[in-house]
Short mmCIF file of C-alpha atoms and ligand atoms in Angstrom, two decimals:
data_model
loop_
_atom_site.label_atom_id
_atom_site.label_comp_id
_atom_site.label_asym_id
_atom_site.label_seq_id
_atom_site.Cartn_x
_atom_site.Cartn_y
_atom_site.Cartn_z
CA UNK A 15 -4.77 7.17 32.95
CA UNK A 16 -7.96 6.74 30.96
CA UNK A 17 -7.18 6.07 27.33
CA UNK A 18 -6.45 2.35 27.70
CA UNK A 19 -9.81 1.68 29.36
CA UNK A 20 -12.04 -0.38 27.10
CA UNK A 21 -9.34 -0.73 24.43
CA UNK A 22 -8.32 -4.03 22.86
CA UNK A 23 -4.61 -4.36 23.41
CA UNK A 24 -2.63 -7.21 21.92
CA UNK A 25 0.21 -7.82 24.38
CA UNK A 26 3.04 -9.45 22.45
CA UNK A 27 5.64 -11.16 24.60
CA UNK A 28 8.83 -12.43 23.01
CA UNK A 29 11.58 -14.63 24.36
CA UNK A 30 13.85 -12.59 26.57
CA UNK A 31 14.49 -12.87 30.29
CA UNK A 32 12.42 -9.68 30.76
CA UNK A 33 9.33 -11.67 29.69
CA UNK A 34 8.52 -12.15 33.36
CA UNK A 35 7.92 -8.39 33.60
CA UNK A 36 5.18 -8.68 30.96
CA UNK A 37 3.06 -10.33 33.64
CA UNK A 38 3.11 -7.07 35.59
CA UNK A 39 2.35 -5.08 32.40
CA UNK A 40 -0.62 -7.37 31.73
CA UNK A 41 -1.91 -6.88 35.26
CA UNK A 42 -1.56 -3.09 35.09
CA UNK A 43 -3.37 -2.92 31.75
CA UNK A 44 -6.18 -5.08 33.15
CA UNK A 45 -6.39 -2.85 36.25
CA UNK A 46 -6.78 0.18 33.93
CA UNK A 47 -9.77 -1.45 32.24
CA UNK A 48 -8.09 -2.62 29.03
CA UNK A 49 -9.07 -5.78 27.18
CA UNK A 50 -5.77 -7.66 26.97
CA UNK A 51 -5.07 -10.42 24.46
CA UNK A 52 -1.70 -12.06 25.12
CA UNK A 53 0.28 -13.34 22.15
CA UNK A 54 3.42 -15.22 23.15
CA UNK A 55 6.26 -16.42 20.99
CA UNK A 56 7.64 -19.91 21.51
CA UNK A 57 10.72 -18.33 23.09
CA UNK A 58 8.61 -16.40 25.59
CA UNK A 59 7.20 -19.63 27.03
CA UNK A 60 10.76 -20.68 27.99
CA UNK A 61 10.78 -17.75 30.42
CA UNK A 62 7.20 -17.45 31.56
CA UNK A 63 4.29 -19.87 31.58
CA UNK A 64 1.18 -19.53 29.43
CA UNK A 65 -0.95 -20.32 32.47
CA UNK A 66 0.06 -17.05 34.15
CA UNK A 67 -1.26 -14.93 31.27
CA UNK A 68 -4.29 -17.22 30.81
CA UNK A 69 -5.23 -16.45 34.39
CA UNK A 70 -4.57 -12.70 34.29
CA UNK A 71 -5.58 -11.52 30.79
CA UNK A 72 -8.99 -11.01 29.20
CA UNK A 73 -8.50 -13.87 26.74
CA UNK A 74 -6.42 -17.03 26.69
CA UNK A 75 -2.90 -16.87 25.30
CA UNK A 76 -2.58 -17.24 21.53
CA UNK A 77 0.59 -18.56 19.96
CA UNK A 78 -0.17 -20.25 16.69
CA UNK A 79 -0.78 -18.93 13.20
CA UNK A 80 -2.94 -21.97 12.62
CA UNK A 81 -5.69 -21.70 15.18
CA UNK A 82 -8.35 -24.39 15.08
CA UNK A 83 -11.30 -22.02 15.53
CA UNK A 84 -10.06 -19.05 13.53
CA UNK A 85 -8.34 -19.79 10.21
CA UNK A 86 -6.63 -16.39 10.16
CA UNK A 87 -5.92 -15.38 13.78
CA UNK A 88 -3.25 -12.80 12.87
CA UNK A 89 -5.61 -10.80 10.64
CA UNK A 90 -8.37 -11.00 13.22
CA UNK A 91 -6.00 -9.84 15.95
CA UNK A 92 -4.44 -7.12 13.78
CA UNK A 93 -7.75 -5.75 12.54
CA UNK A 94 -9.54 -5.68 15.87
CA UNK A 95 -6.68 -4.35 18.01
CA UNK A 96 -6.64 -0.72 19.17
CA UNK A 97 -2.95 -1.08 19.93
CA UNK A 98 -0.30 -3.76 19.60
CA UNK A 99 2.26 -3.63 22.41
CA UNK A 100 5.36 -5.82 22.33
CA UNK A 101 7.13 -6.09 25.69
CA UNK A 102 9.76 -7.34 25.76
CA UNK A 103 10.67 -7.10 22.07
CA UNK A 104 13.73 -9.18 21.18
CA UNK A 105 16.17 -8.38 18.38
CA UNK A 106 14.53 -11.14 16.34
CA UNK A 107 11.01 -9.69 16.62
CA UNK A 108 12.27 -6.16 15.93
CA UNK A 109 14.21 -7.39 12.89
CA UNK A 110 11.32 -9.44 11.52
CA UNK A 111 8.89 -6.53 11.96
CA UNK A 112 11.27 -4.04 10.31
CA UNK A 113 11.86 -6.42 7.40
CA UNK A 114 8.19 -7.40 7.05
CA UNK A 115 8.82 -11.08 7.78
CA UNK A 116 6.03 -12.94 9.55
CA UNK A 117 7.39 -16.14 10.99
CA UNK A 118 4.97 -16.57 13.87
CA UNK A 119 1.65 -15.23 15.16
CA UNK A 120 3.20 -12.17 16.84
CA UNK A 121 5.20 -10.95 13.82
CA UNK A 122 2.27 -11.73 11.49
CA UNK A 123 -0.05 -9.68 13.72
CA UNK A 124 2.42 -6.76 13.71
CA UNK A 125 2.44 -6.74 9.93
CA UNK A 126 -1.32 -7.26 9.63
CA UNK A 127 -2.32 -4.40 11.92
CA UNK A 128 -3.04 -0.74 11.14
CA UNK A 129 -3.37 0.05 14.85
CA UNK A 130 -0.61 2.00 16.63
CA UNK A 131 2.30 -0.22 17.67
CA UNK A 132 4.44 0.21 20.78
CA UNK A 133 7.73 -1.70 20.86
CA UNK A 134 9.67 -2.09 24.11
CA UNK A 135 13.09 -3.53 23.30
CA UNK A 136 15.02 -5.57 25.85
CA UNK A 137 18.28 -7.34 25.14
CA UNK A 138 21.94 -7.43 26.05
CA UNK A 139 23.91 -4.23 25.38
CA UNK A 140 25.97 -5.84 22.60
CA UNK A 141 22.80 -6.78 20.77
CA UNK A 142 21.08 -3.44 21.35
CA UNK A 143 24.10 -1.58 20.03
CA UNK A 144 24.57 -3.80 16.98
CA UNK A 145 24.17 -1.70 13.80
CA UNK A 146 21.56 -4.13 12.45
CA UNK A 147 19.34 -3.60 15.49
CA UNK A 148 19.97 0.17 15.41
CA UNK A 149 18.98 0.28 11.73
CA UNK A 150 15.86 -1.78 12.36
CA UNK A 151 14.82 0.56 15.17
CA UNK A 152 15.45 3.59 12.94
CA UNK A 153 13.25 1.98 10.25
CA UNK A 154 10.44 1.44 12.73
CA UNK A 155 10.72 5.01 14.06
CA UNK A 156 10.44 6.32 10.50
CA UNK A 157 7.26 4.33 10.05
CA UNK A 158 5.72 5.96 13.10
CA UNK A 159 6.14 3.04 15.51
CA UNK A 160 6.55 4.13 19.14
CA UNK A 161 9.68 2.79 20.81
CA UNK A 162 9.81 2.76 24.61
CA UNK A 163 13.24 2.25 26.19
CA UNK A 164 15.35 0.34 26.71
CA UNK A 165 16.93 1.72 29.84
CA UNK A 166 20.38 1.29 31.28
CA UNK A 167 20.81 -0.89 34.31
CA UNK A 168 21.51 -4.39 35.51
CA UNK A 169 21.00 -7.04 32.87
CA UNK A 170 20.73 -10.82 33.00
CA UNK A 171 23.97 -12.50 34.08
CA UNK A 172 24.93 -9.51 36.22
CA UNK A 173 26.13 -7.25 33.39
CA UNK A 174 25.39 -3.54 33.44
CA UNK A 175 24.44 -1.47 30.41
CA UNK A 176 21.77 -0.36 27.98
CA UNK A 177 19.13 -2.92 27.14
CA UNK A 178 16.97 -3.23 30.22
CA UNK A 179 13.20 -3.26 29.63
CA UNK A 180 11.49 -0.02 30.69
CA UNK A 181 9.42 -0.27 33.84
CA UNK A 182 5.89 -1.70 33.51
CA UNK A 183 4.52 1.64 34.77
CA UNK A 184 6.37 3.59 32.05
CA UNK A 185 5.28 1.12 29.36
CA UNK A 186 1.61 1.28 30.34
CA UNK A 187 1.84 5.10 30.49
CA UNK A 188 3.33 5.13 26.97
CA UNK A 189 0.49 2.96 25.63
CA UNK A 190 -1.95 5.34 27.27
CA UNK A 191 -0.30 8.35 25.59
CA UNK A 192 -0.33 6.66 22.20
CA UNK A 193 -4.02 5.80 22.49
CA UNK A 194 -4.77 9.27 23.83
CA UNK A 195 -3.22 10.97 20.81
CA UNK A 196 -5.02 8.64 18.38
CA UNK A 197 -8.31 9.33 20.14
CA UNK A 198 -7.86 13.10 19.85
CA UNK A 199 -7.26 13.02 16.13
CA UNK A 200 -10.37 15.02 15.21
CA UNK A 201 -9.44 18.05 17.30
CA UNK A 202 -8.87 20.11 14.12
CA UNK A 203 -12.28 19.41 12.55
CA UNK A 204 -13.68 22.54 10.90
CA UNK A 205 -10.33 24.35 10.86
CA UNK A 206 -8.67 25.56 7.70
CA UNK A 207 -4.94 24.91 7.59
CA UNK A 208 -2.38 26.15 5.06
CA UNK A 209 1.02 24.45 4.88
CA UNK A 210 3.97 25.40 2.69
CA UNK A 211 6.48 22.72 1.75
CA UNK A 212 9.68 22.13 -0.20
CA UNK A 213 12.41 24.46 -1.35
CA UNK A 214 11.66 27.22 -3.82
CA UNK A 215 13.50 27.31 -7.15
CA UNK A 216 14.65 30.65 -8.44
CA UNK A 217 15.50 30.50 -12.16
CA UNK A 218 18.92 31.48 -13.47
CA UNK A 219 17.88 30.55 -17.00
CA UNK A 220 15.22 28.15 -18.39
CA UNK A 221 17.25 25.11 -17.22
CA UNK A 222 19.06 26.13 -14.06
CA UNK A 223 17.87 27.44 -10.73
CA UNK A 224 19.02 28.43 -7.27
CA UNK A 225 17.48 25.99 -4.83
CA UNK A 226 18.06 24.18 -1.58
CA UNK A 227 17.98 20.70 -0.10
CA UNK A 228 14.46 20.78 1.36
CA UNK A 229 12.60 17.52 0.56
CA UNK A 230 9.14 18.70 1.61
CA UNK A 231 8.80 15.68 3.94
CA UNK A 232 8.17 17.74 7.07
CA UNK A 233 5.61 19.94 5.28
CA UNK A 234 3.69 16.94 3.93
CA UNK A 235 3.83 15.35 7.39
CA UNK A 236 2.15 18.48 8.81
CA UNK A 237 -0.46 18.49 6.05
CA UNK A 238 -1.29 14.82 6.55
CA UNK A 239 -1.38 15.06 10.34
CA UNK A 240 -3.70 18.11 10.21
CA UNK A 241 -5.95 16.36 7.65
CA UNK A 242 -6.05 13.23 9.80
CA UNK A 243 -7.20 15.42 12.70
CA UNK A 244 -10.10 16.70 10.64
CA UNK A 245 -8.72 19.97 9.18
CA UNK A 246 -9.32 21.20 5.64
CA UNK A 247 -5.77 21.49 4.35
CA UNK A 248 -4.12 23.31 1.47
CA UNK A 249 -0.47 22.54 0.85
CA UNK A 250 1.48 25.01 -1.25
CA UNK A 251 4.49 23.08 -2.39
CA UNK A 252 7.36 22.93 -4.84
CA UNK A 253 7.60 19.13 -4.63
CA UNK A 254 5.44 16.01 -5.02
CA UNK A 255 4.66 14.07 -1.91
CA UNK A 256 7.95 12.32 -1.07
CA UNK A 257 7.83 8.57 -0.54
CA UNK A 258 6.62 5.53 -2.41
CA UNK A 259 3.35 7.08 -3.62
CA UNK A 260 5.18 9.77 -5.59
CA UNK A 261 1.94 11.52 -6.38
CA UNK A 262 0.50 14.95 -5.77
CA UNK A 263 -2.88 13.49 -4.83
CA UNK A 264 -3.14 13.19 -1.07
CA UNK A 265 -6.63 12.48 0.21
CA UNK A 266 -8.38 15.41 1.89
CA UNK A 267 -5.58 17.80 0.98
CA UNK A 268 -5.63 20.38 -1.79
CA UNK A 269 -2.24 20.57 -3.45
CA UNK A 270 -1.13 23.85 -5.05
CA UNK A 271 2.10 23.51 -7.01
CA UNK A 272 4.50 26.45 -7.22
CA UNK A 273 8.15 26.93 -8.12
CA UNK A 274 9.45 30.31 -7.06
CA UNK A 275 9.25 32.33 -3.84
CA UNK A 276 7.16 34.87 -5.75
CA UNK A 277 4.63 32.18 -6.76
CA UNK A 278 4.60 30.71 -3.26
CA UNK A 279 4.05 34.19 -1.79
CA UNK A 280 1.04 34.84 -4.03
CA UNK A 281 -0.57 31.41 -3.46
CA UNK A 282 0.06 31.54 0.30
CA UNK A 283 -1.28 35.07 0.73
CA UNK A 284 -4.49 34.04 -1.06
CA UNK A 285 -4.96 30.79 0.88
CA UNK A 286 -4.00 32.34 4.24
CA UNK A 287 -6.84 34.90 4.10
CA UNK A 288 -9.31 32.33 5.40
CA UNK A 289 -6.88 30.11 7.33
CA UNK A 290 -7.02 29.35 11.04
CA UNK A 291 -3.50 27.94 11.09
CA UNK A 292 -0.62 28.66 8.70
CA UNK A 293 2.44 26.44 8.85
CA UNK A 294 5.42 27.74 6.90
CA UNK A 295 7.52 24.59 6.58
CA UNK A 296 8.89 25.57 3.15
CA UNK A 297 12.53 26.49 2.72
CA UNK A 298 12.05 29.67 0.76
CA UNK A 299 15.15 30.88 -1.09
CA UNK A 300 16.26 34.20 0.34
CA UNK A 301 17.81 35.43 -2.92
CA UNK A 302 16.96 35.15 -6.59
CA UNK A 303 18.65 36.19 -9.82
CA UNK A 304 17.55 39.72 -10.70
CA UNK A 305 17.19 39.05 -14.38
CA UNK A 306 16.95 35.36 -15.34
CA UNK A 307 18.18 34.66 -18.88
CA UNK A 308 15.49 33.87 -21.44
CA UNK A 309 17.63 31.20 -23.12
CA UNK A 310 20.14 28.72 -21.69
CA UNK A 311 23.39 30.45 -20.75
CA UNK A 312 26.21 28.90 -22.82
CA UNK A 313 29.41 27.67 -21.25
CA UNK A 314 31.41 29.09 -24.10
CA UNK A 315 30.26 32.58 -23.10
CA UNK A 316 32.24 32.28 -19.86
CA UNK A 317 31.18 32.26 -16.20
CA UNK A 318 28.08 34.44 -15.85
CA UNK A 319 27.96 37.16 -13.24
CA UNK A 320 24.59 36.51 -11.62
CA UNK A 321 23.25 39.44 -9.71
CA UNK A 322 20.93 38.51 -6.87
CA UNK A 323 18.12 40.32 -5.11
CA UNK A 324 16.07 39.37 -2.01
CA UNK A 325 12.86 37.36 -2.43
CA UNK A 326 9.69 38.46 -0.66
CA UNK A 327 9.69 37.22 2.95
CA UNK A 328 6.38 35.36 2.93
CA UNK A 329 6.27 34.61 6.64
CA UNK A 330 7.10 38.19 7.64
CA UNK A 331 4.41 39.44 5.24
CA UNK A 332 1.81 37.11 6.74
CA UNK A 333 2.93 38.06 10.25
CA UNK A 334 2.45 41.76 9.50
CA UNK A 335 -1.12 41.32 8.23
CA UNK A 336 -2.27 38.41 10.37
CA UNK A 337 -6.05 38.22 10.85
CA UNK A 338 -7.33 38.07 14.45
CA UNK A 339 -7.06 34.58 15.89
CA UNK A 340 -4.92 33.13 13.11
CA UNK A 341 -1.99 31.00 14.31
CA UNK A 342 1.22 31.45 12.37
CA UNK A 343 3.98 28.85 12.65
CA UNK A 344 7.39 29.54 11.11
CA UNK A 345 10.46 27.37 10.81
CA UNK A 346 14.12 28.01 11.42
CA UNK A 347 16.53 25.57 9.83
CA UNK A 348 19.87 26.60 11.22
CA UNK A 349 23.38 25.22 11.25
CA UNK A 350 24.63 27.20 14.27
CA UNK A 351 23.31 29.30 17.15
CA UNK A 352 19.96 27.64 16.57
CA UNK A 353 18.14 28.99 19.63
CA UNK A 354 19.28 32.61 19.18
CA UNK A 355 18.50 32.66 15.47
CA UNK A 356 15.10 31.09 16.06
CA UNK A 357 14.23 33.57 18.81
CA UNK A 358 15.19 36.46 16.51
CA UNK A 359 12.92 35.04 13.78
CA UNK A 360 10.03 34.64 16.19
CA UNK A 361 9.92 38.33 17.04
CA UNK A 362 11.18 39.61 13.69
CA UNK A 363 8.60 37.79 11.59
CA UNK A 364 5.54 38.22 13.80
CA UNK A 365 5.01 34.45 14.14
CA UNK A 366 3.28 32.77 17.08
CA UNK A 367 5.65 29.82 17.06
CA UNK A 368 8.99 29.00 15.51
CA UNK A 369 9.95 25.37 15.00
CA UNK A 370 13.74 25.34 15.08
CA UNK A 371 16.03 22.56 13.98
CA UNK A 372 19.73 22.12 13.69
CA UNK A 373 20.11 20.85 10.13
CA UNK A 374 23.81 20.22 10.69
CA UNK A 375 22.99 17.47 13.24
CA UNK A 376 22.80 13.79 12.28
CA UNK A 377 19.45 12.39 11.05
CA UNK A 378 17.84 15.81 11.36
CA UNK A 379 16.31 18.09 8.77
CA UNK A 380 16.41 17.99 4.99
CA UNK A 381 15.71 14.64 3.28
CA UNK A 382 15.74 12.56 6.47
CA UNK A 383 12.58 10.85 7.68
CA UNK A 384 13.35 11.86 11.23
CA UNK A 385 13.67 15.24 12.85
CA UNK A 386 14.51 16.76 16.22
CA UNK A 387 13.16 20.24 16.86
CA UNK A 388 12.63 22.87 19.51
CA UNK A 389 9.43 24.88 19.46
CA UNK A 390 9.61 28.50 20.65
CA UNK A 391 6.33 30.21 21.50
CA UNK A 392 5.83 33.99 21.37
CA UNK A 393 5.18 34.06 25.14
CA UNK A 394 8.70 32.76 25.77
CA UNK A 395 7.98 29.06 26.28
CA UNK A 396 10.54 26.67 24.83
CA UNK A 397 9.48 23.07 24.13
CA UNK A 398 12.07 20.54 22.93
CA UNK A 399 10.66 17.71 20.78
CA UNK A 400 13.22 14.85 20.76
CA UNK A 401 14.22 12.77 17.75
CA UNK A 402 11.20 11.13 16.10
CA UNK A 403 9.56 10.63 12.72
CA UNK A 404 8.50 13.79 10.88
CA UNK A 405 4.87 12.77 11.29
CA UNK A 406 5.39 12.49 15.05
CA UNK A 407 7.10 15.90 15.06
CA UNK A 408 4.03 17.33 13.29
CA UNK A 409 1.82 15.64 15.85
CA UNK A 410 3.78 17.08 18.79
CA UNK A 411 3.78 20.62 17.34
CA UNK A 412 0.05 20.50 16.54
CA UNK A 413 -0.65 19.10 20.03
CA UNK A 414 1.08 22.17 21.47
CA UNK A 415 -0.61 24.65 19.13
CA UNK A 416 -4.07 23.14 19.61
CA UNK A 417 -3.59 22.90 23.39
CA UNK A 418 -2.76 26.63 23.53
CA UNK A 419 -5.66 27.48 21.24
CA UNK A 420 -8.13 25.55 23.43
CA UNK A 421 -6.73 27.20 26.57
CA UNK A 422 -7.03 30.71 25.11
CA UNK A 423 -10.61 30.02 23.96
CA UNK A 424 -11.50 28.86 27.45
CA UNK A 425 -10.10 32.12 28.89
CA UNK A 426 -12.28 34.26 26.65
O1 C5P B 5 14.76 33.83 7.66
P1 C5P B 5 14.55 32.43 7.28
O2 C5P B 5 14.47 32.24 5.82
O3 C5P B 5 15.57 31.48 7.83
O4 C5P B 5 13.16 32.02 7.97
C1 C5P B 5 12.60 30.77 7.86
C2 C5P B 5 11.09 30.83 7.92
O5 C5P B 5 10.63 31.90 7.12
C3 C5P B 5 10.43 29.60 7.34
O6 C5P B 5 9.21 29.40 8.00
C4 C5P B 5 10.23 29.97 5.89
O7 C5P B 5 9.18 29.21 5.31
C5 C5P B 5 9.95 31.44 5.97
N1 C5P B 5 10.43 32.24 4.86
C6 C5P B 5 9.53 32.93 4.09
N2 C5P B 5 9.96 33.71 3.06
C7 C5P B 5 11.25 33.84 2.78
C8 C5P B 5 12.20 33.17 3.57
C9 C5P B 5 11.75 32.37 4.59
O8 C5P B 5 8.35 32.81 4.35
N3 C5P B 5 11.63 34.60 1.76
#
């Protein structure tokens, strides 16, 4: 465990019985060389004394938004932290953070920070399973917050169930992983990456098209993750960047807009010539009308018989003419027999990896902010990536791809 060493970690402790375990977390972080700044809520001090953290941590406990020495302690804490860890996180703190409400120093710091945040919930099973808490957790996951636990086990008052704080060792390991992945962000510097995104639109007439439900969120998440890791990225997309920005301008990323499979094929073939990594996240329509009408088809003319023909298979084309060393990642959005279909695509399309997801499952695939995928590699390895935000899925897939690339370079 090395990534926490030398890092400024705000340790938020909120008012649950598990607060006593935060003492052990503090000690472990200190032992690993972290600089720990404890921030306690008023509730936390009902369970554990300030003096304990004062004695163990790198700095004295902070609790108040209105510090005498620093007029804005939450901004100072938020801006200077390398990570904000909340353990235990109560339903109140989780709810306030999800809703953007800053009622005390800890919640204000969570909202003021741009550093990675790790939330470790602990509460009674009834509270953990309440839809409000579940929704708040889902919101935080979508925003890229890491959630650790809770686990099932004995709870306060002798009850058994989900809601127990994860072990201090697991929590410190999770913080280490989060900091490790942030530290490795520039591992794609100098690489050229092409990503396709969105669903293609195959015209029936000037107004109507055959399309699909792809939102482009996973493709943009790949483009942004690769750019954040230093790559030069071109995204070939049928859609604007989804989300509040609603713009095609994404910093460090060249956006090429296309509509049809034919247009996407041409733009991708051109961009892929020089690419080190090609990620085919687009949902390309497999069929298109043979002869789209030049003017809008009128209802009064009856139901049109639309004859379809196959579109070019972009991924298979790239796979067949792949330059030496290029890494080709395809996708398989399936509704049944996911693993078999994905494995068939992997060999059939000449890809190095297939990222498979079951789009019939809940919270997975098109339009959602979360995804759950399995990555199949051409050497037979199968790596499941559990439910997480699309950005975190992109991160996990690129971690795997870059890890393999580094290993094969070392072997040469
Ligand atoms: O065969 P299927 O369409 O399900 O394969 C999915 C993968 O192939 C995706 O990576 C998708 O972007 C790509 N694809 C393609 N050209 C097509 C159809 C799919 O590149 N015409």
